[in-house]
GROMACS .gro file of N, CA and C in nm:
model
  267
    1MET      N    1   9.446  18.439  -5.634
    1MET     CA    2   9.592  18.522  -5.595
    1MET      C    3   9.634  18.487  -5.461
    2VAL      N    4   9.563  18.528  -5.375
    2VAL     CA    5   9.559  18.540  -5.224
    2VAL      C    6   9.632  18.336  -5.185
    3ARG      N    7   9.555  18.276  -5.281
    3ARG     CA    8   9.585  18.110  -5.290
    3ARG      C    9   9.735  18.135  -5.318
    4GLN      N   10   9.763  18.141  -5.399
    4GLN     CA   11   9.920  18.109  -5.458
    4GLN      C   12   9.970  18.150  -5.360
    5ILE      N   13   9.949  18.268  -5.314
    5ILE     CA   14  10.057  18.321  -5.204
    5ILE      C   15  10.064  18.300  -5.061
    6THR      N   16   9.983  18.238  -5.051
    6THR     CA   17  10.005  18.162  -4.936
    6THR      C   18   9.999  17.971  -4.939
    7ASN      N   19   9.995  17.976  -5.098
    7ASN     CA   20  10.042  17.812  -5.152
    7ASN      C   21  10.201  17.822  -5.211
    8LYS      N   22  10.272  17.920  -5.193
    8LYS     CA   23  10.417  17.918  -5.270
    8LYS      C   24  10.518  17.848  -5.178
    9ASP      N   25  10.585  17.797  -5.235
    9ASP     CA   26  10.699  17.700  -5.189
    9ASP      C   27  10.857  17.781  -5.144
   10ASP      N   28  10.806  17.783  -5.037
   10ASP     CA   29  10.948  17.858  -4.982
   10ASP      C   30  11.102  17.822  -5.002
   11ASP      N   31  11.098  17.675  -4.986
   11ASP     CA   32  11.254  17.644  -4.927
   11ASP      C   33  11.275  17.562  -5.005
   12ASN      N   34  11.180  17.602  -5.185
   12ASN     CA   35  11.219  17.535  -5.338
   12ASN      C   36  11.230  17.374  -5.287
   13ASP      N   37  11.171  17.302  -5.215
   13ASP     CA   38  11.201  17.167  -5.249
   13ASP      C   39  11.098  17.113  -5.316
   14GLY      N   40  10.985  17.125  -5.444
   14GLY     CA   41  10.928  17.091  -5.491
   14GLY      C   42  10.757  17.074  -5.476
   15ASP      N   43  10.753  17.112  -5.328
   15ASP     CA   44  10.618  17.050  -5.258
   15ASP      C   45  10.593  17.232  -5.195
   16ASP      N   46  10.414  17.222  -5.147
   16ASP     CA   47  10.381  17.326  -5.124
   16ASP      C   48  10.423  17.305  -4.978
   17ASP      N   49  10.491  17.422  -4.900
   17ASP     CA   50  10.479  17.445  -4.765
   17ASP      C   51  10.376  17.426  -4.698
   18ASN      N   52  10.244  17.450  -4.757
   18ASN     CA   53  10.175  17.556  -4.674
   18ASN      C   54  10.052  17.439  -4.757
   19ASP      N   55  10.094  17.315  -4.702
   19ASP     CA   56   9.958  17.151  -4.730
   19ASP      C   57   9.957  17.105  -4.665
   20ASP      N   58   9.779  17.213  -4.553
   20ASP     CA   59   9.745  17.141  -4.457
   20ASP      C   60   9.642  17.072  -4.534
   21ASP      N   61   9.552  17.065  -4.643
   21ASP     CA   62   9.444  17.007  -4.704
   21ASP      C   63   9.503  16.910  -4.739
   22ASP      N   64   9.578  16.854  -4.723
   22ASP     CA   65   9.627  16.677  -4.807
   22ASP      C   66   9.698  16.616  -4.709
   23ASP      N   67   9.696  16.640  -4.610
   23ASP     CA   68   9.739  16.586  -4.485
   23ASP      C   69   9.746  16.462  -4.466
   24ASP      N   70   9.612  16.448  -4.493
   24ASP     CA   71   9.502  16.286  -4.478
   24ASP      C   72   9.520  16.251  -4.563
   25ASP      N   73   9.530  16.260  -4.716
   25ASP     CA   74   9.556  16.210  -4.798
   25ASP      C   75   9.734  16.129  -4.775
   26ASP      N   76   9.850  16.214  -4.710
   26ASP     CA   77   9.992  16.155  -4.688
   26ASP      C   78   9.993  16.046  -4.592
   27ASP      N   79   9.909  16.082  -4.485
   27ASP     CA   80   9.916  15.941  -4.425
   27ASP      C   81   9.792  15.830  -4.439
   28MET      N   82   9.738  15.839  -4.499
   28MET     CA   83   9.675  15.724  -4.619
   28MET      C   84   9.776  15.675  -4.641
   29THR      N   85   9.867  15.757  -4.776
   29THR     CA   86   9.978  15.670  -4.886
   29THR      C   87  10.017  15.665  -4.789
   30MET      N   88  10.087  15.630  -4.648
   30MET     CA   89  10.176  15.596  -4.565
   30MET      C   90  10.139  15.481  -4.513
   31MET      N   91   9.987  15.494  -4.457
   31MET     CA   92   9.969  15.389  -4.382
   31MET      C   93   9.957  15.242  -4.501
   32ILE      N   94   9.944  15.287  -4.682
   32ILE     CA   95   9.910  15.214  -4.785
   32ILE      C   96  10.034  15.126  -4.756
   33MET      N   97  10.138  15.232  -4.759
   33MET     CA   98  10.264  15.190  -4.788
   33MET      C   99  10.387  15.102  -4.639
   34MET      N  100  10.334  15.165  -4.557
   34MET     CA  101  10.328  15.051  -4.406
   34MET      C  102  10.304  14.895  -4.454
   35MET      N  103  10.188  14.875  -4.457
   35MET     CA  104  10.088  14.724  -4.518
   35MET      C  105  10.138  14.695  -4.664
   36ILE      N  106  10.184  14.744  -4.690
   36ILE     CA  107  10.260  14.697  -4.852
   36ILE      C  108  10.416  14.648  -4.803
   37MET      N  109  10.482  14.744  -4.738
   37MET     CA  110  10.614  14.680  -4.661
   37MET      C  111  10.618  14.617  -4.538
   38MET      N  112  10.474  14.607  -4.504
   38MET     CA  113  10.420  14.469  -4.380
   38MET      C  114  10.462  14.329  -4.435
   39MET      N  115  10.356  14.340  -4.575
   39MET     CA  116  10.334  14.245  -4.639
   39MET      C  117  10.454  14.175  -4.690
   40MET      N  118  10.557  14.268  -4.816
   40MET     CA  119  10.626  14.259  -4.859
   40MET      C  120  10.729  14.160  -4.757
   41MET      N  121  10.732  14.203  -4.589
   41MET     CA  122  10.861  14.178  -4.526
   41MET      C  123  10.783  14.024  -4.471
   42ILE      N  124  10.641  13.987  -4.473
   42ILE     CA  125  10.579  13.879  -4.435
   42ILE      C  126  10.606  13.763  -4.567
   43MET      N  127  10.610  13.835  -4.638
   43MET     CA  128  10.629  13.709  -4.743
   43MET      C  129  10.779  13.663  -4.761
   44MET      N  130  10.882  13.787  -4.709
   44MET     CA  131  11.038  13.737  -4.785
   44MET      C  132  11.043  13.657  -4.639
   45MET      N  133  10.977  13.682  -4.503
   45MET     CA  134  10.997  13.575  -4.408
   45MET      C  135  10.942  13.444  -4.414
   46MET      N  136  10.807  13.431  -4.528
   46MET     CA  137  10.781  13.273  -4.517
   46MET      C  138  10.913  13.200  -4.618
   47MET      N  139  10.931  13.344  -4.733
   47MET     CA  140  10.991  13.252  -4.823
   47MET      C  141  11.124  13.179  -4.752
   48MET      N  142  11.170  13.237  -4.652
   48MET     CA  143  11.315  13.253  -4.628
   48MET      C  144  11.258  13.109  -4.537
   49MET      N  145  11.165  13.090  -4.460
   49MET     CA  146  11.136  12.995  -4.361
   49MET      C  147  11.104  12.855  -4.502
   50MET      N  148  11.047  12.927  -4.615
   50MET     CA  149  11.014  12.759  -4.701
   50MET      C  150  11.163  12.697  -4.736
   51MET      N  151  11.254  12.849  -4.776
   51MET     CA  152  11.375  12.816  -4.799
   51MET      C  153  11.490  12.716  -4.715
   52MET      N  154  11.420  12.716  -4.581
   52MET     CA  155  11.535  12.687  -4.491
   52MET      C  156  11.456  12.558  -4.455
   53LEU      N  157  11.339  12.472  -4.445
   53LEU     CA  158  11.270  12.396  -4.433
   53LEU      C  159  11.318  12.320  -4.581
   54ILE      N  160  11.343  12.358  -4.722
   54ILE     CA  161  11.371  12.275  -4.813
   54ILE      C  162  11.505  12.222  -4.794
   55ILE      N  163  11.580  12.321  -4.745
   55ILE     CA  164  11.740  12.286  -4.725
   55ILE      C  165  11.740  12.196  -4.598
   56ILE      N  166  11.690  12.219  -4.518
   56ILE     CA  167  11.653  12.090  -4.375
   56ILE      C  168  11.666  11.975  -4.413
   57ILE      N  169  11.535  11.970  -4.497
   57ILE     CA  170  11.501  11.854  -4.618
   57ILE      C  171  11.580  11.743  -4.666
   58ILE      N  172  11.688  11.820  -4.787
   58ILE     CA  173  11.770  11.800  -4.835
   58ILE      C  174  11.887  11.717  -4.759
   59ILE      N  175  11.940  11.845  -4.690
   59ILE     CA  176  12.046  11.800  -4.511
   59ILE      C  177  11.995  11.627  -4.493
   60ILE      N  178  11.881  11.651  -4.475
   60ILE     CA  179  11.845  11.537  -4.377
   60ILE      C  180  11.842  11.386  -4.483
   61ILE      N  181  11.793  11.466  -4.614
   61ILE     CA  182  11.799  11.320  -4.713
   61ILE      C  183  11.920  11.265  -4.787
   62ILE      N  184  11.981  11.368  -4.725
   62ILE     CA  185  12.191  11.358  -4.754
   62ILE      C  186  12.245  11.229  -4.679
   63ILE      N  187  12.177  11.336  -4.551
   63ILE     CA  188  12.245  11.232  -4.426
   63ILE      C  189  12.204  11.065  -4.452
   64ILE      N  190  12.055  11.064  -4.435
   64ILE     CA  191  12.038  10.947  -4.480
   64ILE      C  192  12.092  10.820  -4.552
   65ILE      N  193  12.069  10.900  -4.680
   65ILE     CA  194  12.162  10.854  -4.829
   65ILE      C  195  12.328  10.843  -4.796
   66ILE      N  196  12.367  10.929  -4.697
   66ILE     CA  197  12.553  10.869  -4.639
   66ILE      C  198  12.463  10.730  -4.556
   67ILE      N  199  12.444  10.731  -4.422
   67ILE     CA  200  12.400  10.627  -4.331
   67ILE      C  201  12.406  10.495  -4.405
   68ILE      N  202  12.271  10.541  -4.527
   68ILE     CA  203  12.271  10.380  -4.584
   68ILE      C  204  12.365  10.365  -4.645
   69MET      N  205  12.427  10.424  -4.752
   69MET     CA  206  12.561  10.360  -4.839
   69MET      C  207  12.690  10.308  -4.695
   70ILE      N  208  12.688  10.382  -4.591
   70ILE     CA  209  12.816  10.383  -4.461
   70ILE      C  210  12.771  10.172  -4.455
   71ILE      N  211  12.612  10.183  -4.426
   71ILE     CA  212  12.588  10.085  -4.379
   71ILE      C  213  12.542   9.915  -4.482
   72ILE      N  214  12.548   9.965  -4.621
   72ILE     CA  215  12.563   9.927  -4.715
   72ILE      C  216  12.684   9.873  -4.714
   73ILE      N  217  12.829  10.002  -4.744
   73ILE     CA  218  12.961   9.928  -4.736
   73ILE      C  219  13.035   9.863  -4.609
   74ILE      N  220  12.973   9.870  -4.500
   74ILE     CA  221  12.983   9.782  -4.375
   74ILE      C  222  12.961   9.649  -4.387
   75ILE      N  223  12.804   9.620  -4.398
   75ILE     CA  224  12.763   9.467  -4.473
   75ILE      C  225  12.851   9.395  -4.595
   76THR      N  226  12.911   9.494  -4.655
   76THR     CA  227  12.955   9.427  -4.813
   76THR      C  228  13.091   9.388  -4.717
   77THR      N  229  13.128   9.453  -4.703
   77THR     CA  230  13.316   9.398  -4.608
   77THR      C  231  13.291   9.273  -4.510
   78ILE      N  232  13.165   9.306  -4.412
   78ILE     CA  233  13.155   9.163  -4.334
   78ILE      C  234  13.157   9.070  -4.431
   79ILE      N  235  13.062   9.076  -4.487
   79ILE     CA  236  13.036   8.946  -4.619
   79ILE      C  237  13.167   8.914  -4.654
   80ILE      N  238  13.283   8.997  -4.765
   80ILE     CA  239  13.352   8.992  -4.791
   80ILE      C  240  13.464   8.910  -4.727
   81MET      N  241  13.480   8.947  -4.579
   81MET     CA  242  13.521   8.885  -4.458
   81MET      C  243  13.516   8.716  -4.440
   82HIS      N  244  13.384   8.754  -4.411
   82HIS     CA  245  13.308   8.605  -4.414
   82HIS      C  246  13.359   8.487  -4.513
   83LYS      N  247  13.348   8.561  -4.671
   83LYS     CA  248  13.395   8.451  -4.750
   83LYS      C  249  13.557   8.406  -4.736
   84ARG      N  250  13.643   8.558  -4.733
   84ARG     CA  251  13.779   8.494  -4.728
   84ARG      C  252  13.840   8.398  -4.615
   85LYS      N  253  13.735   8.427  -4.513
   85LYS     CA  254  13.752   8.322  -4.406
   85LYS      C  255  13.722   8.210  -4.444
   86LYS      N  256  13.601   8.120  -4.503
   86LYS     CA  257  13.588   8.022  -4.511
   86LYS      C  258  13.672   7.983  -4.631
   87SER      N  259  13.700   8.082  -4.699
   87SER     CA  260  13.789   8.023  -4.820
   87SER      C  261  13.897   8.017  -4.801
   88SER      N  262  13.995   8.111  -4.704
   88SER     CA  263  14.156   8.040  -4.653
   88SER      C  264  14.100   7.965  -4.539
   89ARG      N  265  14.022   7.881  -4.502
   89ARG     CA  266  14.000   7.770  -4.474
   89ARG      C  267  14.035   7.654  -4.549
   0.00000   0.00000   0.00000
């Protein structure tokens, strides 16, 4: 009966106000939660880095393709101009 009186919930927040006996457990759960949060954050960072790397690689490939296209267009125009000059002579 004394245990109930000492362990009663004074401020109606659902948990016992006198919970000295399970503080260690709360600390452990907090530590585990923090570890999980840190792992999640690290995973998110890794995913973001991977996404950034993939996006950068895609952009580089697109730029290289555009440069190759421009070079091909320039070469073809030069060839066409040469052919026109030869034909016009």
